[in-house]
mmCIF file of C-alpha atoms in Angstrom:
data_model
loop_
_atom_site.group_PDB
_atom_site.id
_atom_site.type_symbol
_atom_site.label_atom_id
_atom_site.label_comp_id
_atom_site.label_asym_id
_atom_site.label_seq_id
_atom_site.Cartn_x
_atom_site.Cartn_y
_atom_site.Cartn_z
ATOM 1 C CA UNK E 1 0.000 0.000 0.000
ATOM 2 C CA UNK E 2 1.349 3.405 -0.967
ATOM 3 C CA UNK E 3 2.089 6.017 1.717
ATOM 4 C CA UNK E 4 -0.486 8.806 2.066
ATOM 5 C CA UNK E 5 2.265 11.404 1.501
ATOM 6 C CA UNK E 6 5.438 11.549 -0.574
ATOM 7 C CA UNK E 7 8.795 13.297 -0.453
ATOM 8 C CA UNK E 8 7.355 15.869 -2.894
ATOM 9 C CA UNK E 9 4.688 16.623 -0.257
ATOM 10 C CA UNK E 10 7.496 17.146 2.266
ATOM 11 C CA UNK E 11 9.180 19.571 -0.134
ATOM 12 C CA UNK E 12 5.886 21.358 -0.833
ATOM 13 C CA UNK E 13 5.595 22.088 2.897
ATOM 14 C CA UNK E 14 9.036 23.712 2.826
ATOM 15 C CA UNK E 15 10.605 20.950 4.897
ATOM 16 C CA UNK E 16 14.084 19.649 4.133
ATOM 17 C CA UNK E 17 13.575 16.133 2.684
ATOM 18 C CA UNK E 18 16.481 14.896 4.832
ATOM 19 C CA UNK E 19 14.203 15.337 7.873
ATOM 20 C CA UNK E 20 12.204 12.195 6.986
ATOM 21 C CA UNK E 21 12.545 9.046 4.923
ATOM 22 C CA UNK E 22 10.158 7.026 2.773
ATOM 23 C CA UNK E 23 9.979 4.547 5.647
ATOM 24 C CA UNK E 24 8.982 7.355 8.040
ATOM 25 C CA UNK E 25 6.194 8.340 5.602
ATOM 26 C CA UNK E 26 5.073 4.703 5.290
ATOM 27 C CA UNK E 27 5.056 4.242 9.081
ATOM 28 C CA UNK E 28 3.148 7.496 9.637
ATOM 29 C CA UNK E 29 0.650 6.503 6.930
ATOM 30 C CA UNK E 30 0.096 3.123 8.584
ATOM 31 C CA UNK E 31 -0.496 4.819 11.948
ATOM 32 C CA UNK E 32 -3.017 7.253 10.428
ATOM 33 C CA UNK E 33 -4.830 4.447 8.590
ATOM 34 C CA UNK E 34 -4.958 2.408 11.772
ATOM 35 C CA UNK E 35 -6.368 5.365 13.702
ATOM 36 C CA UNK E 36 -8.935 6.036 10.959
ATOM 37 C CA UNK E 37 -10.025 2.390 10.672
ATOM 38 C CA UNK E 38 -9.954 2.879 6.910
ATOM 39 C CA UNK E 39 -7.417 2.883 4.084
ATOM 40 C CA UNK E 40 -8.380 6.591 3.483
ATOM 41 C CA UNK E 41 -7.327 6.386 -0.180
ATOM 42 C CA UNK E 42 -9.086 3.966 -2.517
ATOM 43 C CA UNK E 43 -7.936 0.413 -1.831
ATOM 44 C CA UNK E 44 -9.491 -2.944 -2.505
ATOM 45 C CA UNK E 45 -9.452 -4.922 0.708
ATOM 46 C CA UNK E 46 -11.507 -7.094 3.027
ATOM 47 C CA UNK E 47 -12.766 -5.487 6.222
ATOM 48 C CA UNK E 48 -14.298 -7.256 9.194
ATOM 49 C CA UNK E 49 -17.063 -5.519 11.145
ATOM 50 C CA UNK E 50 -19.506 -6.591 13.813
ATOM 51 C CA UNK E 51 -22.968 -7.399 12.481
ATOM 52 C CA UNK E 52 -26.332 -8.224 13.978
ATOM 53 C CA UNK E 53 -28.990 -5.959 15.304
ATOM 54 C CA UNK E 54 -30.615 -4.545 12.190
ATOM 55 C CA UNK E 55 -31.085 -4.296 8.441
ATOM 56 C CA UNK E 56 -28.392 -1.608 7.971
ATOM 57 C CA UNK E 57 -24.665 -2.218 8.453
ATOM 58 C CA UNK E 58 -22.177 0.643 8.831
ATOM 59 C CA UNK E 59 -19.065 0.217 6.656
ATOM 60 C CA UNK E 60 -15.818 2.216 6.388
ATOM 61 C CA UNK E 61 -16.432 5.352 4.358
ATOM 62 C CA UNK E 62 -16.604 5.890 1.544
ATOM 63 C CA UNK E 63 -17.394 2.476 0.121
ATOM 64 C CA UNK E 64 -17.353 2.716 -3.682
ATOM 65 C CA UNK E 65 -17.697 -0.975 -4.562
ATOM 66 C CA UNK E 66 -18.486 -4.272 -2.847
ATOM 67 C CA UNK E 67 -17.678 -7.607 -4.454
ATOM 68 C CA UNK E 68 -18.422 -10.085 -1.649
ATOM 69 C CA UNK E 69 -20.089 -10.198 1.767
ATOM 70 C CA UNK E 70 -20.182 -13.010 4.311
ATOM 71 C CA UNK E 71 -21.778 -13.330 7.736
ATOM 72 C CA UNK E 72 -20.059 -15.759 10.082
ATOM 73 C CA UNK E 73 -18.203 -17.251 7.073
ATOM 74 C CA UNK E 74 -21.420 -17.821 5.050
ATOM 75 C CA UNK E 75 -21.706 -15.895 1.763
ATOM 76 C CA UNK E 76 -24.572 -13.390 1.651
ATOM 77 C CA UNK E 77 -26.357 -12.112 -1.471
ATOM 78 C CA UNK E 78 -29.184 -9.657 -2.000
ATOM 79 C CA UNK E 79 -27.539 -6.726 -0.200
ATOM 80 C CA UNK E 80 -27.583 -3.142 -1.480
ATOM 81 C CA UNK E 81 -24.600 -0.805 -1.169
ATOM 82 C CA UNK E 82 -24.726 2.829 -0.076
ATOM 83 C CA UNK E 83 -21.671 5.082 0.501
ATOM 84 C CA UNK E 84 -21.551 4.427 4.267
ATOM 85 C CA UNK E 85 -23.830 1.418 4.738
ATOM 86 C CA UNK E 86 -25.011 -1.906 3.387
ATOM 87 C CA UNK E 87 -28.671 -2.913 3.470
ATOM 88 C CA UNK E 88 -29.875 -6.517 3.663
ATOM 89 C CA UNK E 89 -33.543 -7.348 4.163
ATOM 90 C CA UNK E 90 -32.692 -10.387 6.305
ATOM 91 C CA UNK E 91 -30.356 -8.383 8.546
ATOM 92 C CA UNK E 92 -26.760 -9.148 9.413
ATOM 93 C CA UNK E 93 -27.009 -12.243 11.573
ATOM 94 C CA UNK E 94 -27.573 -12.680 15.274
ATOM 95 C CA UNK E 95 -25.674 -10.406 17.628
ATOM 96 C CA UNK E 96 -22.721 -10.644 17.717
ATOM 97 C CA UNK E 97 -21.982 -11.818 14.203
ATOM 98 C CA UNK E 98 -18.826 -11.267 12.174
ATOM 99 C CA UNK E 99 -19.357 -9.677 8.755
ATOM 100 C CA UNK E 100 -16.553 -9.681 6.178
ATOM 101 C CA UNK E 101 -16.865 -7.241 3.273
ATOM 102 C CA UNK E 102 -14.573 -7.303 0.267
ATOM 103 C CA UNK E 103 -14.669 -4.107 -1.720
ATOM 104 C CA UNK E 104 -13.116 -0.770 -2.526
ATOM 105 C CA UNK E 105 -12.982 1.672 0.352
ATOM 106 C CA UNK E 106 -11.518 5.170 0.456
ATOM 107 C CA UNK E 107 -11.196 8.380 -1.502
ATOM 108 C CA UNK E 108 -9.704 8.821 -4.992
ATOM 109 C CA UNK E 109 -7.107 11.262 -3.589
ATOM 110 C CA UNK E 110 -5.752 11.838 -0.111
ATOM 111 C CA UNK E 111 -7.154 15.023 1.492
ATOM 112 C CA UNK E 112 -4.608 17.820 2.024
ATOM 113 C CA UNK E 113 -5.061 17.836 5.812
ATOM 114 C CA UNK E 114 -4.265 14.121 5.981
ATOM 115 C CA UNK E 115 -1.150 14.601 3.823
ATOM 116 C CA UNK E 116 -0.079 17.372 6.214
ATOM 117 C CA UNK E 117 -0.701 15.112 9.245
ATOM 118 C CA UNK E 118 1.343 12.278 7.727
ATOM 119 C CA UNK E 119 4.238 14.607 6.860
ATOM 120 C CA UNK E 120 4.201 16.099 10.369
ATOM 121 C CA UNK E 121 4.170 12.651 12.000
ATOM 122 C CA UNK E 122 6.971 11.399 9.732
ATOM 123 C CA UNK E 123 9.164 14.388 10.550
ATOM 124 C CA UNK E 124 8.439 13.998 14.282
ATOM 125 C CA UNK E 125 9.322 10.307 14.113
ATOM 126 C CA UNK E 126 12.537 11.022 12.222
ATOM 127 C CA UNK E 127 13.549 13.823 14.616
ATOM 128 C CA UNK E 128 12.592 11.927 17.782
ATOM 129 C CA UNK E 129 15.190 11.165 20.405
ATOM 130 C CA UNK E 130 16.740 7.764 19.777
ATOM 131 C CA UNK E 131 16.545 7.005 23.511
ATOM 132 C CA UNK E 132 14.846 3.772 24.504
ATOM 133 C CA UNK E 133 11.134 4.624 24.178
ATOM 134 C CA UNK E 134 10.173 1.857 26.577
ATOM 135 C CA UNK E 135 11.546 3.911 29.483
ATOM 136 C CA UNK E 136 8.730 5.692 31.302
ATOM 137 C CA UNK E 137 10.893 7.295 34.011
ATOM 138 C CA UNK E 138 14.482 7.316 35.132
ATOM 139 C CA UNK E 139 16.129 8.463 38.390
ATOM 140 C CA UNK E 140 19.743 9.165 39.241
ATOM 141 C CA UNK E 141 20.019 8.854 43.036
ATOM 142 C CA UNK E 142 19.625 5.209 43.954
ATOM 143 C CA UNK E 143 19.463 4.547 40.228
ATOM 144 C CA UNK E 144 15.995 3.456 39.096
ATOM 145 C CA UNK E 145 14.396 2.898 35.667
ATOM 146 C CA UNK E 146 10.679 2.306 35.068
ATOM 147 C CA UNK E 147 9.780 0.602 31.795
ATOM 148 C CA UNK E 148 6.441 0.848 30.037
ATOM 149 C CA UNK E 149 4.484 -2.284 29.192
ATOM 150 C CA UNK E 150 2.785 -0.545 26.272
ATOM 151 C CA UNK E 151 3.541 -0.679 22.560
ATOM 152 C CA UNK E 152 6.532 1.413 21.603
ATOM 153 C CA UNK E 153 6.195 4.145 18.986
ATOM 154 C CA UNK E 154 8.275 7.238 18.301
ATOM 155 C CA UNK E 155 5.106 9.240 17.672
ATOM 156 C CA UNK E 156 1.747 8.702 19.325
ATOM 157 C CA UNK E 157 -1.369 9.983 17.575
ATOM 158 C CA UNK E 158 -3.378 11.849 20.225
ATOM 159 C CA UNK E 159 -6.682 10.235 21.225
ATOM 160 C CA UNK E 160 -8.655 13.282 20.067
ATOM 161 C CA UNK E 161 -7.077 13.059 16.594
ATOM 162 C CA UNK E 162 -7.666 9.284 16.512
ATOM 163 C CA UNK E 163 -11.348 9.814 17.351
ATOM 164 C CA UNK E 164 -11.707 12.511 14.671
ATOM 165 C CA UNK E 165 -10.072 10.271 12.036
ATOM 166 C CA UNK E 166 -12.273 7.309 12.968
ATOM 167 C CA UNK E 167 -15.414 9.463 12.855
ATOM 168 C CA UNK E 168 -14.481 10.920 9.479
ATOM 169 C CA UNK E 169 -13.349 7.767 7.686
ATOM 170 C CA UNK E 170 -14.947 4.749 9.336
ATOM 171 C CA UNK E 171 -18.573 5.687 8.662
ATOM 172 C CA UNK E 172 -19.314 4.721 12.279
ATOM 173 C CA UNK E 173 -18.321 1.157 11.413
ATOM 174 C CA UNK E 174 -16.412 -0.617 14.145
ATOM 175 C CA UNK E 175 -13.743 -2.293 12.033
ATOM 176 C CA UNK E 176 -12.207 -5.252 13.806
ATOM 177 C CA UNK E 177 -9.785 -6.286 11.046
ATOM 178 C CA UNK E 178 -8.485 -5.349 7.608
ATOM 179 C CA UNK E 179 -6.744 -7.507 4.973
ATOM 180 C CA UNK E 180 -5.037 -5.402 2.292
#
């Protein structure tokens, strides 16, 4: 999957291209996509969402094509696609069911604000202190180090930004898995 921003986007922002690498852009793009619960740009993939509880199923937005749908590993036909939802007159299984949707999700082009976010995250990651990020605190007297048990990342996307990305791109779908 292509990064959501390129070195030319870095240059367009007036940032020295030596301040981030293609890998930094790819990592930042993956973090933004994960936070959004959507590929953001048009990608054909299979998403897994929770079904049950009604005739309408929220899907990652926008959904421009659907080629296959299954509920609890049983193929489903007779559904109708809308940009943010699928409709099926028999509903989406008993709660909680697992619905897998293969289709094309995302926009034709990456929005400028998302490109800017990816560039900013990539530069932050590249410029971050190479110290061991698992260290939560460190003392000098009676030497003491406290390690974190959490996932290690040079740049953390703030919860408020994560929520805004998910609201904007997931179509209120609660994506539980994606296969690119």
